[in-house]
Amino acid sequence: MLHPVLAPDALALLLIATTVLVTGALHYDGLADTVDALGGGWSPEQRLAIMKDPHIGTFGVLALVVAVLAQFVALRSFQHVESLCRAVMVAPCLARMTIVWLAWQEPYARAEGGKGRFIEALQGRHVLGALLTGGAIVLGVGGWLGSLLLALAAVLVMMAAFRFRRWLGGITGDALGAVCQTCELLVYGVWVAFRP
């Protein structure tokens, strides 16, 4: 059972706040910008321009609210400390694997460059190392559930690659952040459904 001194609500908030502080909310920002672009743009050029705009729109705000609430509900639903600890190790690891995986197979959408331009420096050995290391952690910590999550992450990457190619002409740093956040939510949701 979870530690009685720390209520589930408080623990969930603490974990979310820690994630925000450690990452600088980078991937939350990517999620908001991506949803804004997809909700407000009608062409790849328009969507890329919206993503570059420093202001956040209604779609982005709603996406952040839904994402944080979903993360909160999932995290507070865990009943055992061990299960929660395992999920908290697997979620960010698998989410970063999806970034490398997606960045490797899709071109960068902005000709002028941007924060996600680092993907052009990726080499096969970087990708292989990240996938092997990340995969070992996911399988070692998650067991059979880790195998399921790897399969679901592969489907997520394929769907994202197809959609971003059509919507943006490739991927951007914001798009990678959005996929990262989506993958983390996927891990928590699936994990709490099978191993609360």
PDB file of C-alpha atoms in Angstrom:
ATOM      1  CA  MET A   1       0.000   0.000   0.000  1.00  0.00           C
ATOM      2  CA  LEU A   2       1.053   3.613  -0.451  1.00  0.00           C
ATOM      3  CA  HIS A   3       2.687   5.266   2.540  1.00  0.00           C
ATOM      4  CA  PRO A   4      -0.065   6.532   4.910  1.00  0.00           C
ATOM      5  CA  VAL A   5       1.861   9.726   5.762  1.00  0.00           C
ATOM      6  CA  LEU A   6       1.603  10.992   2.182  1.00  0.00           C
ATOM      7  CA  ALA A   7      -1.904  11.025   0.732  1.00  0.00           C
ATOM      8  CA  PRO A   8      -2.320   9.807  -2.865  1.00  0.00           C
ATOM      9  CA  ASP A   9      -3.357  13.288  -4.017  1.00  0.00           C
ATOM     10  CA  ALA A  10      -0.281  14.901  -2.465  1.00  0.00           C
ATOM     11  CA  LEU A  11       2.028  12.245  -3.882  1.00  0.00           C
ATOM     12  CA  ALA A  12       0.584  12.636  -7.377  1.00  0.00           C
ATOM     13  CA  LEU A  13       1.013  16.411  -7.234  1.00  0.00           C
ATOM     14  CA  LEU A  14       4.574  16.024  -5.948  1.00  0.00           C
ATOM     15  CA  LEU A  15       5.495  13.695  -8.800  1.00  0.00           C
ATOM     16  CA  ILE A  16       4.005  16.016 -11.418  1.00  0.00           C
ATOM     17  CA  ALA A  17       5.725  19.064  -9.904  1.00  0.00           C
ATOM     18  CA  THR A  18       9.046  17.194  -9.835  1.00  0.00           C
ATOM     19  CA  THR A  19       8.683  16.308 -13.509  1.00  0.00           C
ATOM     20  CA  VAL A  20       7.965  19.932 -14.394  1.00  0.00           C
ATOM     21  CA  LEU A  21      10.976  21.188 -12.424  1.00  0.00           C
ATOM     22  CA  VAL A  22      13.390  18.582 -13.786  1.00  0.00           C
ATOM     23  CA  THR A  23      12.409  19.061 -17.437  1.00  0.00           C
ATOM     24  CA  GLY A  24      11.640  22.775 -17.319  1.00  0.00           C
ATOM     25  CA  ALA A  25       8.160  21.900 -18.610  1.00  0.00           C
ATOM     26  CA  LEU A  26       9.757  21.515 -22.052  1.00  0.00           C
ATOM     27  CA  HIS A  27       7.540  18.676 -23.209  1.00  0.00           C
ATOM     28  CA  TYR A  28       4.386  20.229 -21.795  1.00  0.00           C
ATOM     29  CA  ASP A  29       5.206  23.280 -23.904  1.00  0.00           C
ATOM     30  CA  GLY A  30       5.652  21.058 -26.941  1.00  0.00           C
ATOM     31  CA  LEU A  31       2.280  19.442 -26.331  1.00  0.00           C
ATOM     32  CA  ALA A  32       0.526  22.806 -26.027  1.00  0.00           C
ATOM     33  CA  ASP A  33       2.181  24.260 -29.145  1.00  0.00           C
ATOM     34  CA  THR A  34       1.457  21.149 -31.197  1.00  0.00           C
ATOM     35  CA  VAL A  35      -2.222  20.992 -30.252  1.00  0.00           C
ATOM     36  CA  ASP A  36      -2.560  24.728 -30.912  1.00  0.00           C
ATOM     37  CA  ALA A  37      -1.048  24.241 -34.366  1.00  0.00           C
ATOM     38  CA  LEU A  38      -3.177  21.256 -35.272  1.00  0.00           C
ATOM     39  CA  GLY A  39      -6.324  22.939 -33.987  1.00  0.00           C
ATOM     40  CA  GLY A  40      -5.744  26.316 -35.641  1.00  0.00           C
ATOM     41  CA  GLY A  41      -3.800  25.718 -38.839  1.00  0.00           C
ATOM     42  CA  TRP A  42      -5.030  24.607 -42.235  1.00  0.00           C
ATOM     43  CA  SER A  43      -1.709  23.993 -43.971  1.00  0.00           C
ATOM     44  CA  PRO A  44       1.753  22.821 -42.913  1.00  0.00           C
ATOM     45  CA  GLU A  45       3.036  26.382 -43.224  1.00  0.00           C
ATOM     46  CA  GLN A  46       0.277  27.777 -41.000  1.00  0.00           C
ATOM     47  CA  ARG A  47       0.757  25.043 -38.420  1.00  0.00           C
ATOM     48  CA  LEU A  48       4.509  25.596 -38.269  1.00  0.00           C
ATOM     49  CA  ALA A  49       3.956  29.340 -37.847  1.00  0.00           C
ATOM     50  CA  ILE A  50       1.520  28.741 -34.979  1.00  0.00           C
ATOM     51  CA  MET A  51       3.987  26.395 -33.289  1.00  0.00           C
ATOM     52  CA  LYS A  52       6.642  29.092 -33.439  1.00  0.00           C
ATOM     53  CA  ASP A  53       4.382  31.731 -31.886  1.00  0.00           C
ATOM     54  CA  PRO A  54       5.369  32.164 -28.197  1.00  0.00           C
ATOM     55  CA  HIS A  55       1.751  32.717 -27.156  1.00  0.00           C
ATOM     56  CA  ILE A  56      -0.477  29.843 -26.108  1.00  0.00           C
ATOM     57  CA  GLY A  57      -3.974  29.444 -27.521  1.00  0.00           C
ATOM     58  CA  THR A  58      -7.194  27.880 -26.305  1.00  0.00           C
ATOM     59  CA  PHE A  59      -6.404  24.461 -27.749  1.00  0.00           C
ATOM     60  CA  GLY A  60      -3.019  24.469 -26.047  1.00  0.00           C
ATOM     61  CA  VAL A  61      -4.439  25.473 -22.666  1.00  0.00           C
ATOM     62  CA  LEU A  62      -7.089  22.769 -22.849  1.00  0.00           C
ATOM     63  CA  ALA A  63      -4.505  20.173 -23.880  1.00  0.00           C
ATOM     64  CA  LEU A  64      -2.337  21.056 -20.871  1.00  0.00           C
ATOM     65  CA  VAL A  65      -5.280  20.933 -18.469  1.00  0.00           C
ATOM     66  CA  VAL A  66      -6.424  17.552 -19.794  1.00  0.00           C
ATOM     67  CA  ALA A  67      -2.874  16.136 -19.806  1.00  0.00           C
ATOM     68  CA  VAL A  68      -2.072  17.227 -16.250  1.00  0.00           C
ATOM     69  CA  LEU A  69      -5.450  16.051 -14.949  1.00  0.00           C
ATOM     70  CA  ALA A  70      -5.033  12.689 -16.685  1.00  0.00           C
ATOM     71  CA  GLN A  71      -1.551  12.324 -15.226  1.00  0.00           C
ATOM     72  CA  PHE A  72      -2.829  13.264 -11.774  1.00  0.00           C
ATOM     73  CA  VAL A  73      -5.717  10.789 -11.907  1.00  0.00           C
ATOM     74  CA  ALA A  74      -3.449   7.987 -13.129  1.00  0.00           C
ATOM     75  CA  LEU A  75      -0.739   8.599 -10.524  1.00  0.00           C
ATOM     76  CA  ARG A  76      -3.162   8.866  -7.608  1.00  0.00           C
ATOM     77  CA  SER A  77      -4.835   5.612  -8.690  1.00  0.00           C
ATOM     78  CA  PHE A  78      -1.788   3.496  -7.808  1.00  0.00           C
ATOM     79  CA  GLN A  79      -2.324   1.402  -4.695  1.00  0.00           C
ATOM     80  CA  HIS A  80       1.173  -0.011  -4.167  1.00  0.00           C
ATOM     81  CA  VAL A  81       4.466   1.835  -3.817  1.00  0.00           C
ATOM     82  CA  GLU A  82       6.456  -0.749  -5.766  1.00  0.00           C
ATOM     83  CA  SER A  83       4.115  -0.577  -8.735  1.00  0.00           C
ATOM     84  CA  LEU A  84       4.185   3.226  -8.712  1.00  0.00           C
ATOM     85  CA  CYS A  85       7.991   3.297  -8.517  1.00  0.00           C
ATOM     86  CA  ARG A  86       8.287   0.922 -11.454  1.00  0.00           C
ATOM     87  CA  ALA A  87       5.866   2.974 -13.540  1.00  0.00           C
ATOM     88  CA  VAL A  88       7.692   6.208 -12.685  1.00  0.00           C
ATOM     89  CA  MET A  89      10.952   4.615 -13.921  1.00  0.00           C
ATOM     90  CA  VAL A  90       9.485   3.180 -17.114  1.00  0.00           C
ATOM     91  CA  ALA A  91       7.334   6.135 -18.238  1.00  0.00           C
ATOM     92  CA  PRO A  92      10.061   8.761 -18.827  1.00  0.00           C
ATOM     93  CA  CYS A  93      12.452   6.143 -20.209  1.00  0.00           C
ATOM     94  CA  LEU A  94       9.991   4.842 -22.803  1.00  0.00           C
ATOM     95  CA  ALA A  95       8.818   8.362 -23.624  1.00  0.00           C
ATOM     96  CA  ARG A  96      12.391   9.467 -24.439  1.00  0.00           C
ATOM     97  CA  MET A  97      12.855   6.336 -26.522  1.00  0.00           C
ATOM     98  CA  THR A  98       9.907   7.393 -28.653  1.00  0.00           C
ATOM     99  CA  ILE A  99      11.576  10.770 -29.226  1.00  0.00           C
ATOM    100  CA  VAL A 100      14.760   9.161 -30.544  1.00  0.00           C
ATOM    101  CA  TRP A 101      12.792   6.594 -32.534  1.00  0.00           C
ATOM    102  CA  LEU A 102      10.581   9.205 -34.186  1.00  0.00           C
ATOM    103  CA  ALA A 103      13.401  11.686 -34.749  1.00  0.00           C
ATOM    104  CA  TRP A 104      15.447   9.030 -36.525  1.00  0.00           C
ATOM    105  CA  GLN A 105      12.804   8.116 -39.067  1.00  0.00           C
ATOM    106  CA  GLU A 106      11.276  11.500 -39.891  1.00  0.00           C
ATOM    107  CA  PRO A 107      12.829  14.619 -41.463  1.00  0.00           C
ATOM    108  CA  TYR A 108      12.935  17.941 -39.663  1.00  0.00           C
ATOM    109  CA  ALA A 109      10.073  20.114 -40.901  1.00  0.00           C
ATOM    110  CA  ARG A 110      11.681  23.560 -40.558  1.00  0.00           C
ATOM    111  CA  ALA A 111      14.195  24.611 -43.172  1.00  0.00           C
ATOM    112  CA  GLU A 112      15.365  27.505 -40.970  1.00  0.00           C
ATOM    113  CA  GLY A 113      16.130  25.290 -37.976  1.00  0.00           C
ATOM    114  CA  GLY A 114      14.894  25.255 -34.404  1.00  0.00           C
ATOM    115  CA  LYS A 115      15.242  23.490 -31.059  1.00  0.00           C
ATOM    116  CA  GLY A 116      14.521  20.101 -32.588  1.00  0.00           C
ATOM    117  CA  ARG A 117      17.261  20.454 -35.190  1.00  0.00           C
ATOM    118  CA  PHE A 118      19.490  18.214 -33.067  1.00  0.00           C
ATOM    119  CA  ILE A 119      17.864  15.247 -34.790  1.00  0.00           C
ATOM    120  CA  GLU A 120      19.911  15.888 -37.911  1.00  0.00           C
ATOM    121  CA  ALA A 121      23.022  14.936 -35.931  1.00  0.00           C
ATOM    122  CA  LEU A 122      21.560  11.567 -34.928  1.00  0.00           C
ATOM    123  CA  GLN A 123      23.469   8.575 -36.197  1.00  0.00           C
ATOM    124  CA  GLY A 124      22.489   4.942 -36.305  1.00  0.00           C
ATOM    125  CA  ARG A 125      24.732   4.078 -33.352  1.00  0.00           C
ATOM    126  CA  HIS A 126      23.041   6.759 -31.216  1.00  0.00           C
ATOM    127  CA  VAL A 127      19.606   5.386 -32.017  1.00  0.00           C
ATOM    128  CA  LEU A 128      20.641   1.767 -31.530  1.00  0.00           C
ATOM    129  CA  GLY A 129      22.278   2.565 -28.204  1.00  0.00           C
ATOM    130  CA  ALA A 130      19.245   4.500 -26.962  1.00  0.00           C
ATOM    131  CA  LEU A 131      16.779   1.813 -28.028  1.00  0.00           C
ATOM    132  CA  LEU A 132      18.812  -1.066 -26.606  1.00  0.00           C
ATOM    133  CA  THR A 133      19.480   0.689 -23.301  1.00  0.00           C
ATOM    134  CA  GLY A 134      15.935   1.997 -22.972  1.00  0.00           C
ATOM    135  CA  GLY A 135      14.435  -1.305 -24.048  1.00  0.00           C
ATOM    136  CA  ALA A 136      16.499  -3.179 -21.451  1.00  0.00           C
ATOM    137  CA  ILE A 137      15.276  -0.838 -18.709  1.00  0.00           C
ATOM    138  CA  VAL A 138      11.634  -1.056 -19.813  1.00  0.00           C
ATOM    139  CA  LEU A 139      11.737  -4.856 -20.014  1.00  0.00           C
ATOM    140  CA  GLY A 140      13.834  -5.276 -16.883  1.00  0.00           C
ATOM    141  CA  VAL A 141      11.596  -3.072 -14.760  1.00  0.00           C
ATOM    142  CA  GLY A 142       8.278  -3.785 -16.455  1.00  0.00           C
ATOM    143  CA  GLY A 143       8.502  -7.486 -17.348  1.00  0.00           C
ATOM    144  CA  TRP A 144       5.631  -8.634 -19.542  1.00  0.00           C
ATOM    145  CA  LEU A 145       3.940  -5.262 -19.092  1.00  0.00           C
ATOM    146  CA  GLY A 146       7.103  -3.656 -20.430  1.00  0.00           C
ATOM    147  CA  SER A 147       6.753  -5.774 -23.571  1.00  0.00           C
ATOM    148  CA  LEU A 148       3.185  -4.580 -24.026  1.00  0.00           C
ATOM    149  CA  LEU A 149       4.234  -0.957 -23.526  1.00  0.00           C
ATOM    150  CA  LEU A 150       7.057  -1.291 -26.062  1.00  0.00           C
ATOM    151  CA  ALA A 151       4.546  -2.588 -28.612  1.00  0.00           C
ATOM    152  CA  LEU A 152       2.130   0.255 -27.857  1.00  0.00           C
ATOM    153  CA  ALA A 153       4.977   2.785 -28.093  1.00  0.00           C
ATOM    154  CA  ALA A 154       5.877   1.388 -31.522  1.00  0.00           C
ATOM    155  CA  VAL A 155       2.285   1.897 -32.666  1.00  0.00           C
ATOM    156  CA  LEU A 156       2.315   5.439 -31.244  1.00  0.00           C
ATOM    157  CA  VAL A 157       5.516   6.280 -33.117  1.00  0.00           C
ATOM    158  CA  MET A 158       4.177   4.906 -36.406  1.00  0.00           C
ATOM    159  CA  MET A 159       0.922   6.829 -36.060  1.00  0.00           C
ATOM    160  CA  ALA A 160       2.738  10.034 -35.085  1.00  0.00           C
ATOM    161  CA  ALA A 161       5.179   9.698 -37.975  1.00  0.00           C
ATOM    162  CA  PHE A 162       2.370   9.289 -40.471  1.00  0.00           C
ATOM    163  CA  ARG A 163       0.309  12.171 -39.095  1.00  0.00           C
ATOM    164  CA  PHE A 164       3.135  14.668 -38.639  1.00  0.00           C
ATOM    165  CA  ARG A 165       4.366  13.944 -42.150  1.00  0.00           C
ATOM    166  CA  ARG A 166       0.929  14.930 -43.456  1.00  0.00           C
ATOM    167  CA  TRP A 167       0.270  17.794 -41.061  1.00  0.00           C
ATOM    168  CA  LEU A 168       3.727  19.389 -40.886  1.00  0.00           C
ATOM    169  CA  GLY A 169       5.878  17.794 -43.561  1.00  0.00           C
ATOM    170  CA  GLY A 170       8.018  16.179 -40.869  1.00  0.00           C
ATOM    171  CA  ILE A 171       8.638  16.656 -37.179  1.00  0.00           C
ATOM    172  CA  THR A 172       9.694  19.522 -34.922  1.00  0.00           C
ATOM    173  CA  GLY A 173      10.900  19.787 -31.345  1.00  0.00           C
ATOM    174  CA  ASP A 174       7.348  20.597 -30.271  1.00  0.00           C
ATOM    175  CA  ALA A 175       6.007  17.533 -32.054  1.00  0.00           C
ATOM    176  CA  LEU A 176       8.563  15.359 -30.276  1.00  0.00           C
ATOM    177  CA  GLY A 177       7.541  16.888 -26.941  1.00  0.00           C
ATOM    178  CA  ALA A 178       3.896  16.144 -27.646  1.00  0.00           C
ATOM    179  CA  VAL A 179       4.673  12.510 -28.416  1.00  0.00           C
ATOM    180  CA  CYS A 180       6.798  12.289 -25.270  1.00  0.00           C
ATOM    181  CA  GLN A 181       3.941  13.519 -23.073  1.00  0.00           C
ATOM    182  CA  THR A 182       1.455  11.249 -24.817  1.00  0.00           C
ATOM    183  CA  CYS A 183       3.694   8.238 -24.254  1.00  0.00           C
ATOM    184  CA  GLU A 184       4.100   9.009 -20.550  1.00  0.00           C
ATOM    185  CA  LEU A 185       0.332   9.206 -20.138  1.00  0.00           C
ATOM    186  CA  LEU A 186      -0.019   5.948 -22.063  1.00  0.00           C
ATOM    187  CA  VAL A 187       2.405   4.210 -19.703  1.00  0.00           C
ATOM    188  CA  TYR A 188       0.658   5.421 -16.547  1.00  0.00           C
ATOM    189  CA  GLY A 189      -2.779   4.584 -17.876  1.00  0.00           C
ATOM    190  CA  VAL A 190      -1.880   1.077 -19.022  1.00  0.00           C
ATOM    191  CA  TRP A 191       0.201   0.373 -15.930  1.00  0.00           C
ATOM    192  CA  VAL A 192      -2.475   1.360 -13.445  1.00  0.00           C
ATOM    193  CA  ALA A 193      -5.011  -0.690 -15.413  1.00  0.00           C
ATOM    194  CA  PHE A 194      -2.940  -3.891 -15.095  1.00  0.00           C
ATOM    195  CA  ARG A 195      -0.788  -3.361 -11.999  1.00  0.00           C
ATOM    196  CA  PRO A 196      -2.278  -0.773  -9.668  1.00  0.00           C
TER     197      PRO A 196
END
